[in-house]
Short mmCIF file of C-alpha atoms in Angstrom, two decimals:
data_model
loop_
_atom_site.label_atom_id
_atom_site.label_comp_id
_atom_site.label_asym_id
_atom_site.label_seq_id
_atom_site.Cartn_x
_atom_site.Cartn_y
_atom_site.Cartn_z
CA UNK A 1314 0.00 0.00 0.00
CA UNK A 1315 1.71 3.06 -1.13
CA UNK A 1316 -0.27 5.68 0.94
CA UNK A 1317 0.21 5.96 4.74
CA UNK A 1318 -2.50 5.71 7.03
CA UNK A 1319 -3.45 8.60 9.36
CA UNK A 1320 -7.07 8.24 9.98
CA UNK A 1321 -8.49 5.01 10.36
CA UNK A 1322 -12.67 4.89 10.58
CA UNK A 1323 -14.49 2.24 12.41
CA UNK A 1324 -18.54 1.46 12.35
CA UNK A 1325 -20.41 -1.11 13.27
CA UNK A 1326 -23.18 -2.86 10.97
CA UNK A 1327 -25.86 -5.21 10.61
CA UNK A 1328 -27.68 -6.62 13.80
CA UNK A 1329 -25.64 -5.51 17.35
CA UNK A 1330 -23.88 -7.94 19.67
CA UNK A 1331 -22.49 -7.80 23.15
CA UNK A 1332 -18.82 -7.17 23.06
CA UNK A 1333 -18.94 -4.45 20.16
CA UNK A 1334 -18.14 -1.65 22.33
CA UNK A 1335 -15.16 -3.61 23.29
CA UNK A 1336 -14.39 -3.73 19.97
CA UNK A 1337 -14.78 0.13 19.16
CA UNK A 1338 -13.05 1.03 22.30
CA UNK A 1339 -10.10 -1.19 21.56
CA UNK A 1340 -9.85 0.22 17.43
CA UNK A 1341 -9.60 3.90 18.81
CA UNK A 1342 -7.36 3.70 21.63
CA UNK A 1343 -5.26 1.49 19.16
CA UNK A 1344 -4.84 4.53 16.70
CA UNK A 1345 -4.41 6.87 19.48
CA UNK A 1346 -1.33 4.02 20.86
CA UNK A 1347 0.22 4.83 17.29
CA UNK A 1348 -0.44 8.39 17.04
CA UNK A 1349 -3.33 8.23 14.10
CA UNK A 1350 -6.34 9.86 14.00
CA UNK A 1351 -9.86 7.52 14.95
CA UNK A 1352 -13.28 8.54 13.11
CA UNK A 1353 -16.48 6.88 14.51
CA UNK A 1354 -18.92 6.15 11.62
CA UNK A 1355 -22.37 6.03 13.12
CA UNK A 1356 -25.04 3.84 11.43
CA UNK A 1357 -23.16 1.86 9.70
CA UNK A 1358 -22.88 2.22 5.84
CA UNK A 1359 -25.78 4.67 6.20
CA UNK A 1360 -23.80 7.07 8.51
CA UNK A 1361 -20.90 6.68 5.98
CA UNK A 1362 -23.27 8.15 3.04
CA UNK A 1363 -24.60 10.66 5.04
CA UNK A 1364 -21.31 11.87 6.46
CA UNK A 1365 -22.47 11.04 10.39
CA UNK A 1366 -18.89 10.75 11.50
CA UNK A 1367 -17.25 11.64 15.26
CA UNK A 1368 -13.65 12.13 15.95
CA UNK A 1369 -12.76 10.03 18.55
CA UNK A 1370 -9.82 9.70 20.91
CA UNK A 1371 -8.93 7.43 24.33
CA UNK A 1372 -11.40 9.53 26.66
CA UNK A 1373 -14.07 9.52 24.39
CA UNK A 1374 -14.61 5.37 24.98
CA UNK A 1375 -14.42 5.69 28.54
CA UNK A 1376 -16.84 3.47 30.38
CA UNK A 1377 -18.20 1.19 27.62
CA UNK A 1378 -16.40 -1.92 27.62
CA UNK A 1379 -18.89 -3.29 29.83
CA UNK A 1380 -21.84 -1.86 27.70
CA UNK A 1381 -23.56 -4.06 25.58
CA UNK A 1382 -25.21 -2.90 22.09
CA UNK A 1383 -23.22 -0.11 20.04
CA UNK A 1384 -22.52 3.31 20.82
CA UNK A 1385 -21.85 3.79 16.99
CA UNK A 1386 -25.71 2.34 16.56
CA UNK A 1387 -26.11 0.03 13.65
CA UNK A 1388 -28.41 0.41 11.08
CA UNK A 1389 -29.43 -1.41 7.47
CA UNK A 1390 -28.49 0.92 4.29
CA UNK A 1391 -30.21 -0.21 1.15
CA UNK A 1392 -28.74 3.29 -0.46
CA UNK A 1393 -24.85 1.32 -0.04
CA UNK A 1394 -26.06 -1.19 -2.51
CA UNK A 1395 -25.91 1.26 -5.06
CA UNK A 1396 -23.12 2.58 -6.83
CA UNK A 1397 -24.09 6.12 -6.06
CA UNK A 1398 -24.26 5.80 -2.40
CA UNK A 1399 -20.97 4.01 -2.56
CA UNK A 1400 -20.06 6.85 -3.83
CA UNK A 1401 -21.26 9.38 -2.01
CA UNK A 1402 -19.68 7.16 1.13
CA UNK A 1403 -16.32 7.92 -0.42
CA UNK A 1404 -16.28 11.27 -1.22
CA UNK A 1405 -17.32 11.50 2.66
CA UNK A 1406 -14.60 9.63 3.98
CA UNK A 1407 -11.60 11.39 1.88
CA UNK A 1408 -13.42 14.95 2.97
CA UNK A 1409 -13.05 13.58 6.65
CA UNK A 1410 -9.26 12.05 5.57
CA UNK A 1411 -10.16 8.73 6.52
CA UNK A 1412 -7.91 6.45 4.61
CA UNK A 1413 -8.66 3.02 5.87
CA UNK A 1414 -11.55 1.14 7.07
CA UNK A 1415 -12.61 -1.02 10.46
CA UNK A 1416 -15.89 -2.40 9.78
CA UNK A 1417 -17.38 -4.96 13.01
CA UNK A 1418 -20.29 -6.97 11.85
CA UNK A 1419 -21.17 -10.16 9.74
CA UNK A 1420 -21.40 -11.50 6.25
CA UNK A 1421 -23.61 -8.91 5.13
CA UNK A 1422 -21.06 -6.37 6.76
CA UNK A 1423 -17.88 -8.28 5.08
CA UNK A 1424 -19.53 -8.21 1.87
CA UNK A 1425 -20.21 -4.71 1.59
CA UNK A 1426 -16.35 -3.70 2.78
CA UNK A 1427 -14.73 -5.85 -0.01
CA UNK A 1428 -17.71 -4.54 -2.89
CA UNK A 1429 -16.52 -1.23 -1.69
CA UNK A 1430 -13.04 -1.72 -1.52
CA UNK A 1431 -12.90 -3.27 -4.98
CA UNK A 1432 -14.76 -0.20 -6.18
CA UNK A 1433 -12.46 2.44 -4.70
CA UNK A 1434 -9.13 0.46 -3.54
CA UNK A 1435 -9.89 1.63 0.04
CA UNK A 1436 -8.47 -0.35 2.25
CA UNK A 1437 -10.65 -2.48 4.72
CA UNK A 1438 -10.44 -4.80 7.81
CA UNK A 1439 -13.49 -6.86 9.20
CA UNK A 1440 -14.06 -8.06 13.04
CA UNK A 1441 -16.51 -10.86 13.31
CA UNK A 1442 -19.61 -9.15 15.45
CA UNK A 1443 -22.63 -11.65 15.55
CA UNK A 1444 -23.97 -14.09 18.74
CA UNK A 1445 -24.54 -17.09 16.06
CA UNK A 1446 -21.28 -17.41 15.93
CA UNK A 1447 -21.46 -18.44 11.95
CA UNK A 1448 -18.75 -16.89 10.27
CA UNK A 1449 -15.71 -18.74 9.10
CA UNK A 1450 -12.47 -17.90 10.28
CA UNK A 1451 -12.95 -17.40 13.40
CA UNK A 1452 -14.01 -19.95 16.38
CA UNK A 1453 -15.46 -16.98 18.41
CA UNK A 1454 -17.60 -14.25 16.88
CA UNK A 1455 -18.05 -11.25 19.38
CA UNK A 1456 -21.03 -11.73 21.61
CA UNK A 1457 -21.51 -15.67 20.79
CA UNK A 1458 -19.79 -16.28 24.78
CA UNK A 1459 -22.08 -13.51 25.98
CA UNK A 1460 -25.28 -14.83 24.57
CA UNK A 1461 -24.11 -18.54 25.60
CA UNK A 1462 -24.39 -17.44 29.22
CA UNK A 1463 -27.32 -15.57 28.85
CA UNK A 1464 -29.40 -18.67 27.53
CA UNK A 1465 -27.94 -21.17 29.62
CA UNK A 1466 -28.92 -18.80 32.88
CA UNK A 1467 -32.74 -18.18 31.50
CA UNK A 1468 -32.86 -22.01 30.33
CA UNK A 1469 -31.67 -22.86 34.45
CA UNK A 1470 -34.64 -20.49 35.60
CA UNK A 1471 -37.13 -22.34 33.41
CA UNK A 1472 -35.97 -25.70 34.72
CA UNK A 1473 -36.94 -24.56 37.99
CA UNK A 1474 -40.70 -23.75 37.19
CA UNK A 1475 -40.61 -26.80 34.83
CA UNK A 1476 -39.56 -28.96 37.43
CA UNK A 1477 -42.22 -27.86 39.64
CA UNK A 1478 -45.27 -28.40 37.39
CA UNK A 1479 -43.97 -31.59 35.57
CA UNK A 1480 -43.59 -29.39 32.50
CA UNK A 1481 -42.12 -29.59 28.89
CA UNK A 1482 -40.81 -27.09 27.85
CA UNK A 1483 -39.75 -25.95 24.26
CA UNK A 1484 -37.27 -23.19 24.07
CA UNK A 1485 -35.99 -21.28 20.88
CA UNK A 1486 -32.89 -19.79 20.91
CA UNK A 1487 -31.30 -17.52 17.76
CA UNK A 1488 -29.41 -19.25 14.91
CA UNK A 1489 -31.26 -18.86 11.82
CA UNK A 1490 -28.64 -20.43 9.89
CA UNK A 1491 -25.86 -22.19 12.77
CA UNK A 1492 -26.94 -24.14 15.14
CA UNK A 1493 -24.10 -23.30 17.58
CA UNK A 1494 -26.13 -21.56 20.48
CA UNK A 1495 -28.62 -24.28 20.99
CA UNK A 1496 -26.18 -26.88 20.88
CA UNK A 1497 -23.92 -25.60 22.81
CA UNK A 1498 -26.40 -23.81 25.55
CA UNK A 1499 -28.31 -26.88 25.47
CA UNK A 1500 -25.59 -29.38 26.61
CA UNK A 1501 -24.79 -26.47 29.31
CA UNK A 1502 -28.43 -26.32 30.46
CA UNK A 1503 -28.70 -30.45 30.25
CA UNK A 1504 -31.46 -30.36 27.87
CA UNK A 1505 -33.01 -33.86 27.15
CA UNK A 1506 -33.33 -32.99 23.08
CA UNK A 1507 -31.46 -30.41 20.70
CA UNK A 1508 -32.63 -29.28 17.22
CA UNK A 1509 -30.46 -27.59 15.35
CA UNK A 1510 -30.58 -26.51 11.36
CA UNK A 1511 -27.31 -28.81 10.49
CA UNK A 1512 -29.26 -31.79 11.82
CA UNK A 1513 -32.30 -32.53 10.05
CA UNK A 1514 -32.87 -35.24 13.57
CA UNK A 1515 -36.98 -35.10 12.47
CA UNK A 1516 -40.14 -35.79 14.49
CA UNK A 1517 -39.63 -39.03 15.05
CA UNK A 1518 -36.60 -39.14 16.80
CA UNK A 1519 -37.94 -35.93 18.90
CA UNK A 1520 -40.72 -38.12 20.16
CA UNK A 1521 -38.96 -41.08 20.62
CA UNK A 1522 -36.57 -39.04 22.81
CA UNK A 1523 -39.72 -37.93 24.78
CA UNK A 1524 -40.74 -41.57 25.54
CA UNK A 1525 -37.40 -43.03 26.99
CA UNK A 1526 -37.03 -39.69 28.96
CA UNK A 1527 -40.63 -40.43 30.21
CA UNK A 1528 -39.63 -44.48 30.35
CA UNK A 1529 -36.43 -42.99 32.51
CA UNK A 1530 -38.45 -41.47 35.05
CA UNK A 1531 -38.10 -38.09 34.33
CA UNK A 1532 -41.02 -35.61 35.32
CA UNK A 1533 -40.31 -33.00 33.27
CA UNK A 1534 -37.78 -32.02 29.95
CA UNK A 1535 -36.53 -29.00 28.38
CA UNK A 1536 -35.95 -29.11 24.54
CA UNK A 1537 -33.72 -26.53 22.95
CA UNK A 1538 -34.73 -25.48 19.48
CA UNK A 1539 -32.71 -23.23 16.78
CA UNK A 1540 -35.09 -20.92 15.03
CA UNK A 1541 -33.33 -22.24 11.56
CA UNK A 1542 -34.18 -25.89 12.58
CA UNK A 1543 -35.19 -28.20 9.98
CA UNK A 1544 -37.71 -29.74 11.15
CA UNK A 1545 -40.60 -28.25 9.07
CA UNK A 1546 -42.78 -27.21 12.04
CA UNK A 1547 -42.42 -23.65 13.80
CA UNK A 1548 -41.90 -24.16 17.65
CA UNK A 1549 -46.25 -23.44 18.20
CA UNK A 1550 -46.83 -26.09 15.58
CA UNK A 1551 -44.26 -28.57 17.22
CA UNK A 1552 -46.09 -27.78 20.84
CA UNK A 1553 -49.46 -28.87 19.41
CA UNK A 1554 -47.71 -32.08 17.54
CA UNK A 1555 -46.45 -33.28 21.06
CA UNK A 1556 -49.37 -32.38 22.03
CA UNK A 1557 -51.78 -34.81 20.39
CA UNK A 1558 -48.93 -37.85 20.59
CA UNK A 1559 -48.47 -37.16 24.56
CA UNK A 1560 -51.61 -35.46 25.70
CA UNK A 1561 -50.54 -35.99 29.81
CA UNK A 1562 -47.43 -33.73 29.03
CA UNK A 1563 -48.12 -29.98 29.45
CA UNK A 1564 -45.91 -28.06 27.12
CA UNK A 1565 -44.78 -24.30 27.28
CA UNK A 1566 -42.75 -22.53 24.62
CA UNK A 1567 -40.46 -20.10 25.20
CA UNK A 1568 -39.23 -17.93 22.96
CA UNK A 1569 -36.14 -16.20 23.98
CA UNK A 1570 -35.89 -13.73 21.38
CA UNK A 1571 -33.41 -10.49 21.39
CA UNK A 1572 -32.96 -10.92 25.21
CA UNK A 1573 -30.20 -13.27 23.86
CA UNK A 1574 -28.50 -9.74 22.19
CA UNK A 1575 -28.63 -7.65 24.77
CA UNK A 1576 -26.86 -7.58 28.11
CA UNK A 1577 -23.48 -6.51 29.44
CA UNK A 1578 -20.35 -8.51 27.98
CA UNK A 1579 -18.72 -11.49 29.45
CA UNK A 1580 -15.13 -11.52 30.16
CA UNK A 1581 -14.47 -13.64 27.08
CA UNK A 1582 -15.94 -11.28 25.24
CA UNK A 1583 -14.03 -8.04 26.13
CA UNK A 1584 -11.04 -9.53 26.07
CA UNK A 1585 -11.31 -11.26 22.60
CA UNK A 1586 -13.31 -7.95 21.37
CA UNK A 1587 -9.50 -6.23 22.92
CA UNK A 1588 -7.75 -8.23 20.84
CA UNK A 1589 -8.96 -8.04 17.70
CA UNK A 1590 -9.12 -5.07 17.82
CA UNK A 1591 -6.04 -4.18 18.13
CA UNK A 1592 -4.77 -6.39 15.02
CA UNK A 1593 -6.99 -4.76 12.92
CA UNK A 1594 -5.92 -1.79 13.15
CA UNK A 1595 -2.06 -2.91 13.03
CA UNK A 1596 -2.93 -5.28 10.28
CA UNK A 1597 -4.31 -1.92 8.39
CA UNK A 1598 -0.57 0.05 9.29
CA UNK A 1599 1.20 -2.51 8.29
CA UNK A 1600 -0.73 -2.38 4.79
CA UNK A 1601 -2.54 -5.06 4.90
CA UNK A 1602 -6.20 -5.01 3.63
CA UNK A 1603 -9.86 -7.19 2.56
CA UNK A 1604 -9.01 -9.86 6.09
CA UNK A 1605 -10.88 -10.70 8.84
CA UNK A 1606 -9.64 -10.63 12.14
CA UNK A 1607 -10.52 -13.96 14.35
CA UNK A 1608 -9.51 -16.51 16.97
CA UNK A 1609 -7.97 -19.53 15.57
CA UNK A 1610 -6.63 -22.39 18.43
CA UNK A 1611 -6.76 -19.16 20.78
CA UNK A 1612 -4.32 -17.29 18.63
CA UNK A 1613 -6.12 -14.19 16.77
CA UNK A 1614 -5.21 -14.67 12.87
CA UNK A 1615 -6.48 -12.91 9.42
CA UNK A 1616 -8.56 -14.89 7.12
CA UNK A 1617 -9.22 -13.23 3.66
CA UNK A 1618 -12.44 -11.60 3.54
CA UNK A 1619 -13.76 -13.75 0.93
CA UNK A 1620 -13.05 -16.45 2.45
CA UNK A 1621 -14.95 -15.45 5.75
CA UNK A 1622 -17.97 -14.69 3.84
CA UNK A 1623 -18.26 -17.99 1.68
CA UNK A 1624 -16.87 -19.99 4.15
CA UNK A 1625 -19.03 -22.12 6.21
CA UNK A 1626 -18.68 -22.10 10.04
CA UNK A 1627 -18.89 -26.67 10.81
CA UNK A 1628 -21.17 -26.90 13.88
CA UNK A 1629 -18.65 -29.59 16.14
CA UNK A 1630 -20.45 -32.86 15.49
CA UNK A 1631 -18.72 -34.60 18.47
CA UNK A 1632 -20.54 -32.13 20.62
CA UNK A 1633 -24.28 -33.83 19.68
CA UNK A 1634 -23.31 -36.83 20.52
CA UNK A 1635 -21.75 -35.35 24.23
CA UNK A 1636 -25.23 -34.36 24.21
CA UNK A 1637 -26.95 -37.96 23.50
CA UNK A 1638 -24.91 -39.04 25.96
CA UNK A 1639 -25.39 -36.68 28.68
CA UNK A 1640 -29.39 -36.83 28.14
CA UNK A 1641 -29.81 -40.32 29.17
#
C-alpha cells in the first residue's frame, strides 16, 4: 500500500452484539497508541453516506467496555447497494481524511467492505460481530460467549418452574442459519433434546426421545430449538404435535428472542473484542487489507475476507453426541 495511514474509521453494521463496544473502544485507543487519528462512523454504511462521523480519541470510549449494544448504533443501508451511495460514502470519507476502514459486523457487513473496496481500492479490515457465531475464520464471533451465558442462565430459571409443574418445555434460541447456540447452551443447560438446522434429527426421533425420557423417570424435559431448525414445524406447531402424541405432558414454549442480544459482555468477550481489535488496526498500518480478524486455536489470525464470507462455520459434530450421551 503506497499511501500511509493517518485516519483510520471504524462502524459497526448489521444486527448488534455484546462485546462491540469492546471492539470500538479497543480500534480507537489502538490509533491513538500509534499516534493516528480515529473517526467513529455512526449507522453503519448509512452514517458513511450521510457523512455522520465523530472524531474520537482514548477519553471519548471511557466506560463502555462493559456496555452491551453499540454506541456507533447500527443500522441497514439499502442506499450502499448502489453505486451512487458508494459513492457518495467515499467522497465523505476522503473529505473527513479517513484512509482506511474497520468495519465490526457479519457476512452482510464483510460483503459490503470488499464490494466497496474493490470499487475504490480503500483499504478495509473486518471483526466478526454476531452471537450465532457463523462466520468462518474465526471460532469466536463477538457476543456468541455472551449470549451462551445468557441462555444457559434463563434455560436454568425455566428448569426450575418446569420442574415444579412436571412441565415440557420448548425453548428457541437464535441461529437462523448455525446451530451453535442451541447446541452448545443446550448441553450447558442439560437439555433432554437439541434441534439444530445442520441436523435434520426429524419428528420421530424428537418423540422417541420424549418416551425413553418419560420411560427414565423423568417428570419433566426441556428441549432446545434453533429458530433455523429443519424440522418443518415452527416451535407453536411442534407444541401442538407433542401435544396430540403425549396429551398428559403440558408443554410451554419459550421464545427467547433479542434478550439473547442484549446484556453486558462477558469476560471472554471483552477480552477477545480487545484483541482483535487491536490487530486490525495494526494489520491496516502494516498495509494489509480485505481480512478478517478472528480466533484460531486461541491465537487471533487474518482470514481473507472472501473467504470469511463464503466460508461455512462446521457446527462440532462430536458435541451432539456429548449431548446424547449426557441426556440419558
Amino acid at each position: 500500500m503506497s499511501k500511509t495511514i493517518k485516519k483510520i474509521g471504524v462502524l459497526t453494521s448489521g444486527g448488534d452484539s455484546p462485546g462491540m463496544n469492546a471492539a470500538i473502544r479497543s480500534v480507537v485507543r489502538t490509533c491513538a497508541f500509534h499516534n493516528i487519528g480515529c473517526v467513529g462512523i455512526y449507522r453503519g454504511y448509512q452514517g458513511m453516506i450521510e457523512g455522520d462521523f465523530k472524531e474520537m480519541g482514548p477519553r471519548s470510549v471511557n466506560n463502555i467496555v462493559n456496555k452491551g449494544g453499540t454506541i456507533l448504533k447500527s443500522a441497514r443501508s439499502m442506499d450502499f447497494k448502489t453505486p451512487e451511495g458508494r459513492k457518495k460514502a467515499h467522497e465523505n470519507l476522503v473529505k473527513a481524511g479517513v484512509d482506511a476502514l474497520v468495519v465490526i459486523g457479519g457476512d452482510g457487513s464483510f460483503t459490503g467492505a470488499l464490494l466497496f473496496n474493490s470499487e475504490y481500492g480503500f483499504p478495509v479490515m473486518g471483526i466478526p460481530g454476531t452471537i450465532d457465531n457463523d462466520i468462518f475464520g474465526t471460532s469466536h464471533t463477538l457476543g456468541y460467549d455472551t449470549a451462551l451465558n445468557t441462555v444457559v442462565e434463563v434455560i436454568d430459571k425455566i428448569r426450575d418452574t418446569a420442574s415444579s409443574h412436571n412441565r415440557l418445555f420448548l425453548i428457541e434460541v437464535m441461529g437462523r442459519d448455525a446451530g451453535h447456540i442451541a447446541l452448545n447452551a443446550g448441553i450447558g443447560a442439560g437439555a433432554e433434546e437439541i434441534l439444530i438446522p445442520e441436523e435434520d434429527l426429524g419428528l420421530d426421533r424428537l418423540l422417541d426421545s420424549l418416551r425413553k425420557s418419560k420411560a427414565a423417570g423423568k417428570s419433566s424435559s426441556i428441549v432446545v430449538i434453533a429458530e433455523g431448525d429443519k424440522i418443518g414445524k415452527t416451535v407453536f406447531e411442534l407444541k401442538d404435535y407433542v401435544e396430540s402424541n403425549f396429551p398428559e405432558y403440558d408443554v410451554r414454549v419459550s421464545v427467547l428472542g433479542h434478550m439473547q442480544r442484549g446484556g453486558a459482555p462477558s469476560c471472554f468477550d471483552r477480552v477477545l473484542a480487545s484483541r482483535l481489535g487491536v490487530k486490525a488496526v495494526e494489520s491496516l498500518l502494516e498495509g494489509k487489507s480485505n481480512y478478517m480478524v478472528g480466533l484460531l486455536a486461541d491465537k487471533v489470525e487474518l482470514t481473507p475476507l472472501e473467504l470469511a464470507i463464503k466460508g461455512h462455520s462446521e457446527i462440532d459434530l462430536d458435541l451432539l453426541r456429548v449431548s446424547d450421551i449426557m441426556s440419558i
